[in-house]
Amino acid sequence: MSIPSLQVNFCNLPFSNPTVLASGILGINAQQLKRVAEAGACGLTLKSIGPRARLGHNNPVILPYEQYMLNAVGLPTPGYKEMEEKWQELESLKKKNILIASIFGGTVEEFVEVAEYVANKSPHIIELNLSCPNSDEHGTAFANNTSIVQEVISKVKAVSGDIPIMPKLSPNVMDIAEVARYCEMSGADAICAINTLGPGMAIDISSRKPILAYKKGGLSGPALKPIAVRCVYDIHSATKLPILGVGGITNGEDAIEMMMAGATVVGIGSGVYYRGIDVFSKVCNEMQQWMIKNNISDLQEIIGAAHRQ
Amino acid sequence: MEKKNGFGFARQVPVMYSIFKINKESPTCNTFFFKGRIRSFKPGQFIMFWIPGHDEKPFTISYIDEEIFGITIEKRGKFTEKASNLKEGDVVGIRGPYGTSFTPMDNSLIVAGGLGIMPLRPLIYQLRRNNYDFTLVQGARNEEGILFTKEISLLLKQENYIICTDDGSLGERCFTTVLLEKCLQKRKPSIVYAVGPEVMMAKVYEICKMNNIRCELSLERYMKCGFGLCGQCACEDKLVCLDGPVFNNNSLDNMKEFGRSAYLKDGRKVPLKEYYDYREK
């Protein structure tokens, strides 16, 4: 059998393979994103862009363990107005890769303000970060409030033109399917699920101090995968929206599993730590090996497969 | 799943050490000594130094032997101010070592500018242990900034240890790069190692390029995670924490941001001068 194609369509955009760099990992400049693209990622999510400069938290910001990591980087951003040069440098990446601009705001108005500006830069997709657990004013509370979710999405849609809007949802809700349904009703074009779980905490017992400077941090990495798979499964059951599934993917079989739950494309973040920047090409190769072994020629066959009777 | 990554272990949390001795190196510099070994440390690598409940910053190891290691910190900004108040018996966290190291070679030339002597000191010991020939050019703003000079002068022959200061208070009154050029006229080394302010290193890089000499420099950028995830310490497409901090001339050839720009804590790209002003705060 020849090497199977990993091509998929997501929001009518052709992805040469389903791997996406998750938001917040690398990507401080265009050159770094180019390196991630060369390492195999098709989708590239920019670090979340906010309305004004934010320093993020003090260190330590990331604590990796064998099966999970805690992070509280704290949404550092120079603010959308300070990124002109970066947008110019990103232009060349838009030919082969899918550029996803992640944005956040503290209020509905801030979301709209950033979205309007970012839409003018024509990324392929705008991701709305409704669910960062590591910031007081941009917290999970946002994602929990379905009426605010509705308001953000519909108002962002009004200023974003043809660019697909993809809210990123938090697992820290009673019913993620319910939130996804509200997103669909409000005009969202896709769902990104999930953001980090928690937050969690780790305390150093000799100094008796929480290790993360922000004390609490979102949980990601392999341990998050079952939660992410369940969330994607629930969202796929409840809506018709295409899903970017993210949470704990480090190898090809993880990616296949996430797609069977209902994801069309898969995000990788912590996996960059566990397997290196070339985790993207590794995952792609492993997916192809699995496809060959199981006689699958088109990934369409496996998307949502776990739902079929 | 692969458990092995570039760090040896997937778990990267601070290991707690108690300070057992503090040496005052200058009015603003302290070396904190710890009992224990930093597993597989190679000169040039760095560690993350955590003051519990406060912040964590990258530092180099300035002294290491079988039983103890030392970290020298100059009081400069908020974090180092806090560090300067640490006392013997206080407990701090260390993770690492991280990053790349110097390639030990015979017949080398070392250029140390100011605090740049700190990561180079374990290299000096390593080269001595290997019986390698080398010359050290050490410079600083003034006499106070020439650290470890008594100790180093015991290790090196006089003709292999050249000191300069900006104000002439110790050694020659000139920049290290002037002495580097003079040395190159006499003898061509197999490699130049340099650590210091980036303007100095950029000049060293230029001089080495003109003379077709291999060089290894240690870069500094604002760091957050320390192991290649957050992307903060970028220099072009390279990560100073993972691909560096030691870069050779071949890598530097493709790093346009070297000597020019860096990223502030919020991710804004600024000229190097503005970055250095920010770091002093």
Coordinates of C-alpha atoms in Angstrom, one line a residue:
Chain A
M1 CA 0.0 0.0 0.0
S2 CA 1.3 3.4 -0.9
I3 CA 1.8 6.0 1.8
P4 CA -1.7 7.2 2.7
S5 CA -2.6 10.9 2.5
L6 CA -3.2 12.7 5.7
Q7 CA -5.2 15.4 4.0
V8 CA -8.4 16.7 5.7
N9 CA -10.7 19.7 5.3
F10 CA -11.5 21.8 8.3
C11 CA -13.7 24.9 8.0
N12 CA -13.3 24.5 4.2
L13 CA -9.5 24.9 4.6
P14 CA -7.3 22.2 3.1
F15 CA -4.9 20.8 5.8
S16 CA -2.1 18.8 4.4
N17 CA -2.1 16.8 7.7
P18 CA -4.3 17.2 10.8
T19 CA -1.6 18.4 13.2
V20 CA -1.8 21.8 14.7
L21 CA 0.5 23.6 17.1
A22 CA -1.6 24.5 20.1
S23 CA -1.8 28.0 21.3
G24 CA 0.8 29.3 23.8
I25 CA 3.6 26.9 22.8
L26 CA 6.5 28.5 21.0
G27 CA 5.5 31.1 18.4
I28 CA 6.9 34.3 19.9
N29 CA 8.1 35.2 16.4
A30 CA 7.4 34.1 12.8
Q31 CA 10.8 32.4 12.5
Q32 CA 9.9 30.0 15.4
L33 CA 6.6 29.2 13.7
K34 CA 8.4 28.5 10.5
R35 CA 10.5 26.0 12.4
V36 CA 7.4 24.3 13.8
A37 CA 6.0 24.2 10.2
E38 CA 9.2 22.6 9.0
A39 CA 8.9 20.1 11.9
G40 CA 5.7 18.9 10.3
A41 CA 2.8 21.0 11.8
C42 CA 0.2 22.1 9.2
G43 CA -1.8 24.4 11.5
L44 CA 0.1 27.0 13.5
T45 CA -1.7 28.8 16.4
L46 CA -0.2 32.1 17.5
K47 CA 0.3 32.8 21.1
S48 CA -3.0 34.4 22.3
I49 CA -3.2 38.1 21.4
G50 CA -4.7 40.4 23.9
P51 CA -6.0 44.0 23.8
R52 CA -3.0 45.5 25.7
A53 CA 0.4 44.5 26.9
R54 CA 0.5 41.8 29.6
L55 CA 3.6 40.5 31.1
G56 CA 2.2 37.1 32.2
H57 CA 3.3 35.5 35.4
N58 CA 6.6 35.2 37.2
N59 CA 8.5 31.9 37.0
P60 CA 8.3 29.0 37.4
V61 CA 5.6 29.0 34.7
I62 CA 5.7 25.4 33.7
L63 CA 6.2 22.2 35.8
P64 CA 6.5 19.0 33.8
Y65 CA 6.0 15.6 35.3
E66 CA 6.0 12.2 33.7
Q67 CA 2.3 12.1 32.7
Y68 CA 1.2 15.7 33.0
M69 CA 2.4 19.3 33.4
L70 CA 1.1 22.3 35.2
N71 CA 1.4 25.7 33.5
A72 CA 0.6 29.2 34.4
V73 CA 2.4 31.3 31.8
G74 CA -0.4 33.9 32.2
L75 CA -1.2 35.0 28.7
P76 CA 1.8 37.3 28.0
T77 CA 1.1 39.5 25.0
P78 CA 2.6 42.7 23.7
G79 CA -1.0 43.8 22.7
Y80 CA -2.3 43.6 19.2
K81 CA -1.0 47.0 18.3
E82 CA 2.6 46.1 18.8
M83 CA 2.6 43.2 16.3
E84 CA 2.7 44.8 12.9
E85 CA 6.1 43.4 12.0
K86 CA 5.2 39.9 13.1
W87 CA 2.1 39.9 10.8
Q88 CA 4.3 40.9 7.9
E89 CA 6.7 38.1 8.6
L90 CA 3.8 35.6 9.0
E91 CA 2.5 36.3 5.4
S92 CA 4.9 33.8 3.8
L93 CA 3.7 31.0 6.1
K94 CA 0.1 31.4 4.9
K95 CA 0.9 29.7 1.6
K96 CA 1.6 26.2 2.9
N97 CA 0.3 26.4 6.4
I98 CA -3.0 27.2 8.2
L99 CA -2.5 30.2 10.4
I100 CA -4.8 30.4 13.5
A101 CA -4.8 33.6 15.5
S102 CA -5.8 33.0 19.1
I103 CA -7.3 36.1 20.8
F104 CA -8.5 37.0 24.3
G105 CA -10.1 39.8 26.1
G106 CA -11.3 40.7 29.6
T107 CA -14.6 41.9 28.3
V108 CA -16.9 41.3 25.3
E109 CA -15.8 44.7 24.0
E110 CA -12.1 43.8 24.2
F111 CA -12.7 40.5 22.3
V112 CA -14.4 42.5 19.6
E113 CA -11.7 45.2 19.5
V114 CA -8.9 42.5 19.1
A115 CA -11.0 40.4 16.6
E116 CA -11.6 43.4 14.4
Y117 CA -8.0 44.2 14.1
V118 CA -6.8 40.6 13.7
A119 CA -9.4 39.9 11.1
N120 CA -7.8 42.6 9.0
K121 CA -4.6 40.6 9.0
S122 CA -6.5 37.7 7.4
P123 CA -5.4 34.7 9.4
H124 CA -7.2 31.5 8.2
I125 CA -9.0 31.0 11.5
I126 CA -9.6 33.1 14.6
E127 CA -9.6 31.1 17.9
L128 CA -11.4 32.7 20.8
N129 CA -9.6 31.8 24.0
L130 CA -12.7 31.8 26.3
S131 CA -11.1 29.5 28.8
C132 CA -7.6 30.2 30.1
P133 CA -7.6 29.1 33.8
N134 CA -4.4 31.1 34.5
S135 CA -5.6 34.6 34.6
D136 CA -7.9 36.4 37.1
E137 CA -9.8 38.5 34.6
H138 CA -9.7 36.1 31.6
G139 CA -10.7 33.0 33.6
T140 CA -12.8 30.0 33.1
A141 CA -15.8 32.0 34.4
F142 CA -16.0 33.3 30.9
A143 CA -16.5 29.9 29.4
N144 CA -19.0 28.9 32.1
N145 CA -21.4 31.7 31.2
T146 CA -23.3 30.6 28.1
S147 CA -24.9 34.0 27.6
I148 CA -21.5 35.7 27.5
V149 CA -20.2 33.0 25.2
Q150 CA -23.1 33.7 22.9
E151 CA -22.5 37.5 23.1
V152 CA -18.8 37.2 22.4
I153 CA -19.3 34.9 19.4
S154 CA -22.1 36.8 17.7
K155 CA -20.3 40.2 18.2
V156 CA -17.0 38.8 16.9
K157 CA -18.8 37.3 13.9
A158 CA -20.1 40.7 13.1
V159 CA -16.6 42.1 12.6
S160 CA -14.6 39.1 11.4
G161 CA -16.0 38.8 7.8
D162 CA -15.4 35.5 6.2
I163 CA -12.8 34.2 8.7
P164 CA -14.0 31.2 10.6
I165 CA -14.4 31.7 14.3
M166 CA -13.4 28.9 16.6
P167 CA -14.1 29.2 20.4
K168 CA -11.7 27.3 22.6
L169 CA -13.6 25.6 25.4
S170 CA -12.7 24.7 28.9
P171 CA -13.2 21.2 30.3
N172 CA -14.0 22.8 33.7
V173 CA -17.7 23.1 33.0
M174 CA -20.7 21.0 34.0
D175 CA -21.7 20.2 30.4
I176 CA -19.3 21.0 27.6
A177 CA -21.8 19.8 25.0
E178 CA -24.2 22.5 26.2
V179 CA -21.6 25.2 25.8
A180 CA -20.8 23.9 22.4
R181 CA -24.4 24.0 21.4
Y182 CA -24.6 27.7 22.4
C183 CA -21.4 28.3 20.3
E184 CA -23.1 26.7 17.3
M185 CA -26.3 28.7 17.8
S186 CA -24.3 31.9 18.0
G187 CA -22.6 31.3 14.7
A188 CA -19.3 29.7 15.6
D189 CA -17.7 27.8 12.7
A190 CA -15.7 25.3 14.7
I191 CA -14.8 24.3 18.2
C192 CA -11.4 23.9 19.8
A193 CA -11.5 21.6 22.7
I194 CA -10.1 21.5 25.2
N195 CA -8.1 24.1 27.2
T196 CA -6.1 23.0 30.2
L197 CA -7.9 21.3 33.1
G198 CA -8.0 22.6 36.6
P199 CA -6.2 24.6 37.6
G200 CA -4.1 22.3 39.7
M201 CA -1.4 23.0 42.3
A202 CA 2.0 21.6 43.3
I203 CA 3.6 22.5 46.7
D204 CA 7.2 22.1 47.4
I205 CA 7.1 20.4 50.8
S206 CA 10.5 21.6 52.1
S207 CA 9.9 25.3 51.5
R208 CA 6.1 24.8 52.0
K209 CA 5.4 27.0 49.0
P210 CA 3.4 26.4 45.8
I211 CA 6.0 26.0 43.1
L212 CA 4.3 27.9 40.3
A213 CA 4.7 31.6 40.9
Y214 CA 1.0 32.0 40.2
K215 CA 0.5 29.1 42.6
K216 CA -2.2 27.4 40.4
G217 CA -1.7 26.2 36.9
G218 CA -3.7 24.5 34.1
L219 CA -3.0 20.7 33.7
S220 CA -2.0 19.4 30.3
G221 CA -0.1 16.5 28.9
P222 CA -0.8 12.8 28.6
A223 CA -3.0 12.7 31.7
L224 CA -5.4 15.1 30.1
K225 CA -6.1 12.9 27.1
P226 CA -9.1 10.9 28.5
I227 CA -10.8 14.1 29.5
A228 CA -10.1 15.7 26.1
V229 CA -11.3 12.6 24.2
R230 CA -14.6 12.5 26.3
C231 CA -15.1 16.3 25.7
V232 CA -14.6 16.0 22.0
Y233 CA -16.9 13.0 21.9
D234 CA -19.6 14.9 23.7
I235 CA -19.3 18.0 21.5
H236 CA -19.4 15.8 18.4
S237 CA -22.6 14.2 19.6
A238 CA -24.2 17.5 20.3
T239 CA -23.2 19.7 17.4
K240 CA -22.3 19.5 13.7
L241 CA -19.3 21.8 14.1
P242 CA -15.9 20.5 13.1
I243 CA -13.6 20.1 16.1
L244 CA -9.9 20.8 16.7
G245 CA -9.2 18.2 19.4
V246 CA -6.4 19.0 21.8
G247 CA -5.3 17.6 25.1
G248 CA -2.6 15.1 25.8
I249 CA -1.7 14.0 22.2
T250 CA 1.9 12.8 22.0
N251 CA 1.8 10.1 19.3
G252 CA -0.1 8.9 16.2
E253 CA -2.4 6.6 18.0
D254 CA -3.5 9.4 20.4
A255 CA -4.3 11.5 17.3
I256 CA -6.3 8.7 15.7
E257 CA -8.2 8.2 19.0
M258 CA -9.0 11.9 19.2
M259 CA -10.3 11.8 15.6
M260 CA -12.4 8.8 16.3
A261 CA -14.0 10.8 19.2
G262 CA -14.9 13.4 16.6
A263 CA -12.0 15.7 15.9
T264 CA -11.1 16.6 12.3
V265 CA -7.8 18.1 13.2
V266 CA -5.6 17.7 16.4
G267 CA -3.7 20.1 18.4
I268 CA -0.3 19.4 20.1
G269 CA 1.1 21.5 22.9
S270 CA 2.7 19.6 25.8
G271 CA 3.8 17.0 23.3
V272 CA 6.5 19.4 22.1
Y273 CA 8.1 18.9 25.5
Y274 CA 7.7 15.1 25.7
R275 CA 8.9 14.4 22.2
G276 CA 10.7 17.5 20.9
I277 CA 9.6 20.0 18.3
D278 CA 9.5 17.3 15.6
V279 CA 6.6 15.7 17.5
F280 CA 4.4 16.8 14.5
S281 CA 6.2 14.8 11.9
K282 CA 6.5 11.9 14.3
V283 CA 2.8 11.9 14.9
C284 CA 2.1 12.1 11.2
N285 CA 4.4 9.2 10.5
E286 CA 2.8 7.1 13.2
M287 CA -0.7 7.9 11.9
Q288 CA 0.4 6.7 8.4
Q289 CA 1.8 3.5 9.8
W290 CA -1.4 2.9 11.6
M291 CA -3.4 3.6 8.5
I292 CA -1.3 1.2 6.4
K293 CA -1.7 -1.5 9.0
N294 CA -5.4 -1.0 9.2
N295 CA -5.9 -0.5 5.5
I296 CA -7.3 3.0 5.9
S297 CA -6.7 5.3 2.9
D298 CA -8.7 8.4 3.9
L299 CA -8.8 9.9 7.4
Q300 CA -12.4 10.8 6.7
E301 CA -13.1 7.1 7.5
I302 CA -12.0 7.5 11.1
I303 CA -13.4 11.0 12.0
G304 CA -16.2 10.4 14.5
A305 CA -15.8 6.6 14.0
A306 CA -16.5 5.9 17.7
H307 CA -20.0 7.3 17.3
R308 CA -21.0 4.9 14.6
Q309 CA -23.2 1.9 15.3
Chain B
M1 CA 5.3 6.6 25.0
E2 CA 8.9 7.7 25.0
K3 CA 10.0 8.7 28.4
K4 CA 13.4 9.8 27.3
N5 CA 13.6 13.3 26.0
G6 CA 16.5 15.7 25.8
F7 CA 16.3 16.3 29.6
G8 CA 16.9 12.7 30.7
F9 CA 13.8 12.8 32.8
A10 CA 10.3 14.0 32.0
R11 CA 9.9 15.4 35.5
Q12 CA 11.4 18.8 35.8
V13 CA 10.7 20.3 39.2
P14 CA 13.1 22.2 41.4
V15 CA 15.4 20.2 43.6
M16 CA 15.8 21.9 46.9
Y17 CA 19.3 22.8 48.2
S18 CA 20.3 24.6 51.4
I19 CA 23.0 27.4 51.0
F20 CA 25.9 26.3 53.1
K21 CA 28.3 29.1 52.3
I22 CA 28.3 32.5 50.7
N23 CA 31.4 34.2 49.3
K24 CA 31.5 37.9 48.7
E25 CA 33.3 38.2 45.3
S26 CA 32.8 42.0 45.0
P27 CA 30.6 44.6 46.6
T28 CA 27.7 43.5 44.4
C29 CA 28.5 39.8 43.7
N30 CA 27.9 36.8 45.9
T31 CA 28.7 33.2 45.2
F32 CA 26.2 30.8 46.9
F33 CA 27.6 27.4 47.5
F34 CA 25.6 24.2 47.7
K35 CA 26.5 20.6 48.7
G36 CA 25.7 18.1 46.1
R37 CA 26.2 17.4 42.4
I38 CA 24.5 18.8 39.4
R39 CA 24.1 15.7 37.4
S40 CA 26.0 15.7 34.1
F41 CA 26.7 19.4 34.1
K42 CA 29.0 20.6 31.3
P43 CA 30.6 24.1 31.2
G44 CA 28.3 26.5 29.4
Q45 CA 25.1 25.0 30.6
F46 CA 22.7 26.8 32.9
I47 CA 20.3 26.0 35.7
M48 CA 17.0 27.6 36.8
F49 CA 17.4 29.2 40.3
W50 CA 14.1 29.3 42.3
I51 CA 13.6 31.5 45.3
P52 CA 10.5 29.9 46.7
G53 CA 7.4 32.2 46.7
H54 CA 9.2 34.7 44.5
D55 CA 10.6 34.0 41.1
E56 CA 12.9 31.7 39.1
K57 CA 15.7 32.9 36.8
P58 CA 18.5 31.2 34.7
F59 CA 22.0 31.3 36.1
T60 CA 25.2 29.7 35.2
I61 CA 27.3 27.5 37.6
S62 CA 30.5 29.4 38.3
Y63 CA 32.1 26.7 40.4
I64 CA 31.8 22.9 40.5
D65 CA 33.7 20.0 41.9
E66 CA 32.9 16.5 43.1
E67 CA 31.1 17.7 46.3
I68 CA 30.0 21.3 45.9
F69 CA 28.8 23.8 43.3
G70 CA 28.5 27.5 43.3
I71 CA 26.3 30.1 41.6
T72 CA 27.5 33.7 41.5
I73 CA 24.8 36.4 41.4
E74 CA 25.3 40.1 40.9
K75 CA 22.8 42.4 42.6
R76 CA 21.2 44.2 39.6
G77 CA 17.5 44.0 39.3
K78 CA 14.5 42.9 41.5
F79 CA 15.3 39.2 41.5
T80 CA 19.0 39.5 42.2
E81 CA 18.3 42.1 44.9
K82 CA 16.1 39.4 46.6
A83 CA 18.9 36.8 46.0
S84 CA 21.5 39.2 47.6
N85 CA 19.4 38.9 50.9
L86 CA 19.7 35.1 51.0
K87 CA 21.5 33.8 54.0
E88 CA 23.4 30.6 54.8
G89 CA 20.9 27.9 55.6
D90 CA 18.2 29.3 53.3
V91 CA 16.7 26.8 50.9
V92 CA 16.4 27.5 47.2
G93 CA 15.3 25.3 44.3
I94 CA 17.4 24.3 41.3
R95 CA 16.4 22.6 38.0
G96 CA 18.6 21.7 35.2
P97 CA 21.3 21.6 33.9
Y98 CA 19.8 22.8 30.7
G99 CA 21.1 23.8 27.3
T100 CA 24.3 23.4 25.2
S101 CA 27.9 23.5 26.4
F102 CA 31.3 24.6 25.1
T103 CA 33.3 22.2 23.0
P104 CA 36.6 21.9 24.9
M105 CA 39.6 22.3 22.4
D106 CA 43.3 22.7 22.7
N107 CA 44.9 26.0 21.7
S108 CA 41.9 28.3 22.4
L109 CA 41.3 31.9 23.3
I110 CA 38.8 32.9 25.9
V111 CA 37.2 36.3 26.0
A112 CA 35.3 37.2 29.2
G113 CA 33.5 40.5 29.5
G114 CA 32.2 41.5 33.0
L115 CA 30.0 38.7 34.5
G116 CA 30.8 36.6 31.4
I117 CA 33.7 35.1 33.4
M118 CA 31.2 33.1 35.4
P119 CA 30.2 30.4 32.8
L120 CA 33.8 30.5 31.6
R121 CA 35.3 29.6 34.9
P122 CA 34.2 25.9 34.9
L123 CA 35.5 25.9 31.3
I124 CA 38.9 27.2 32.4
Y125 CA 39.1 24.4 35.0
Q126 CA 38.0 21.8 32.4
L127 CA 40.7 23.0 29.9
R128 CA 43.3 22.9 32.6
R129 CA 42.3 19.3 33.5
N130 CA 42.7 18.3 29.9
N131 CA 46.1 20.0 29.8
Y132 CA 44.9 22.2 26.9
D133 CA 46.7 25.5 26.1
F134 CA 44.7 28.6 26.2
T135 CA 44.8 32.4 26.7
L136 CA 42.3 34.3 28.7
V137 CA 41.3 37.9 28.0
Q138 CA 39.3 39.2 30.9
G139 CA 37.7 42.7 30.8
A140 CA 35.3 44.7 32.8
R141 CA 34.2 48.3 33.4
N142 CA 36.6 48.6 36.3
E143 CA 38.8 46.7 38.7
E144 CA 35.8 45.7 40.9
G145 CA 34.3 43.9 37.9
I146 CA 37.4 41.6 37.3
L147 CA 36.1 38.6 39.3
F148 CA 38.1 35.6 40.4
T149 CA 41.4 37.2 39.3
K150 CA 43.5 36.0 42.2
E151 CA 42.4 32.4 41.7
I152 CA 42.8 32.5 37.9
S153 CA 46.3 34.0 38.1
L154 CA 47.3 30.9 40.0
L155 CA 46.1 28.7 37.2
L156 CA 47.5 30.5 34.2
K157 CA 51.0 31.7 33.2
Q158 CA 51.2 35.5 33.2
E159 CA 51.5 35.7 29.4
N160 CA 48.3 33.7 29.0
Y161 CA 46.2 36.0 31.2
I162 CA 45.5 39.5 30.0
I163 CA 43.3 41.9 31.9
C164 CA 41.7 45.1 30.7
T165 CA 39.2 47.6 32.1
D166 CA 37.3 50.4 30.5
D167 CA 38.7 52.9 33.0
G168 CA 42.2 51.5 33.2
S169 CA 41.9 50.7 37.0
L170 CA 43.3 47.2 36.4
G171 CA 45.3 45.9 33.4
E172 CA 45.2 47.7 30.1
R173 CA 42.7 50.5 29.4
C174 CA 40.8 49.2 26.4
F175 CA 38.0 46.8 25.4
T176 CA 38.5 43.0 25.3
T177 CA 38.0 43.0 21.6
V178 CA 41.1 45.2 21.1
L179 CA 43.1 42.6 23.0
L180 CA 41.5 39.8 21.0
E181 CA 42.6 41.4 17.8
K182 CA 46.2 41.8 19.2
C183 CA 46.3 38.1 20.3
L184 CA 45.1 37.0 16.8
Q185 CA 48.0 38.8 15.2
K186 CA 50.4 36.7 17.3
R187 CA 48.8 33.4 17.1
K188 CA 45.7 31.9 15.5
P189 CA 43.7 29.8 18.1
S190 CA 41.6 26.8 17.1
I191 CA 38.6 28.3 18.7
V192 CA 37.5 31.5 20.5
Y193 CA 35.1 31.2 23.5
A194 CA 33.4 34.4 24.5
V195 CA 30.8 35.5 27.0
G196 CA 29.9 39.0 27.9
P197 CA 27.6 41.8 26.9
E198 CA 26.1 41.0 23.5
V199 CA 27.6 44.0 21.8
M200 CA 31.0 42.6 22.8
M201 CA 30.1 39.1 21.6
A202 CA 28.8 40.5 18.3
K203 CA 32.2 42.2 17.8
V204 CA 34.0 38.9 18.7
Y205 CA 31.9 37.1 16.2
E206 CA 32.8 39.7 13.5
I207 CA 36.5 39.5 14.3
C208 CA 36.4 35.6 14.2
K209 CA 34.5 35.7 10.9
M210 CA 37.1 38.0 9.3
N211 CA 39.9 35.8 10.6
N212 CA 38.1 32.6 9.7
I213 CA 38.2 31.2 13.3
R214 CA 35.6 29.1 14.9
C215 CA 33.9 30.7 17.9
E216 CA 31.4 29.7 20.6
L217 CA 29.4 32.4 22.4
S218 CA 26.9 32.2 25.2
L219 CA 23.7 34.2 24.6
E220 CA 21.3 35.6 27.2
R221 CA 17.6 36.2 26.6
Y222 CA 14.6 36.7 28.9
M223 CA 13.6 33.1 29.9
K224 CA 10.4 31.7 31.2
C225 CA 10.2 27.9 31.1
G226 CA 13.8 27.0 30.5
F227 CA 13.2 23.9 28.4
G228 CA 11.9 24.9 25.0
L229 CA 8.1 25.2 25.4
C230 CA 7.1 28.8 25.9
G231 CA 9.3 30.2 23.1
Q232 CA 10.1 33.4 25.1
C233 CA 13.9 33.2 24.7
A234 CA 13.9 33.3 21.0
C235 CA 16.8 34.5 18.9
E236 CA 15.6 34.2 15.3
D237 CA 14.2 30.6 15.1
K238 CA 16.5 29.4 17.8
L239 CA 15.6 28.9 21.5
V240 CA 18.4 30.1 23.8
C241 CA 17.3 27.6 26.5
L242 CA 17.3 24.5 24.2
D243 CA 19.5 25.2 21.2
G244 CA 21.8 27.4 23.2
P245 CA 22.9 29.2 25.4
V246 CA 26.2 28.3 23.7
F247 CA 26.0 28.9 19.9
N248 CA 28.8 28.4 17.4
N249 CA 29.6 30.7 14.5
N250 CA 27.7 28.5 12.0
S251 CA 24.5 28.9 13.9
L252 CA 25.1 32.6 14.5
D253 CA 25.5 33.1 10.8
N254 CA 21.7 32.5 10.5
M255 CA 20.6 34.4 13.6
K256 CA 19.8 37.9 12.3
E257 CA 18.5 38.9 15.7
F258 CA 21.9 38.2 17.4
G259 CA 23.4 41.5 18.4
R260 CA 20.3 43.4 17.4
S261 CA 17.1 42.5 19.1
A262 CA 15.4 40.6 21.9
Y263 CA 12.0 40.0 23.4
L264 CA 10.6 41.6 26.6
K265 CA 8.6 39.6 29.1
D266 CA 5.3 40.5 27.3
G267 CA 6.7 39.3 24.0
R268 CA 7.5 42.6 22.4
K269 CA 10.5 42.7 20.2
V270 CA 12.8 45.5 21.0
P271 CA 16.4 46.7 20.1
L272 CA 19.1 45.1 22.3
K273 CA 19.8 48.4 24.0
E274 CA 16.2 48.7 25.2
Y275 CA 16.2 45.0 26.3
Y276 CA 19.3 45.6 28.4
D277 CA 17.7 48.7 30.1
Y278 CA 14.7 46.6 30.8
R279 CA 16.8 43.8 32.3
E280 CA 18.4 46.2 34.8
K281 CA 15.0 46.9 36.4

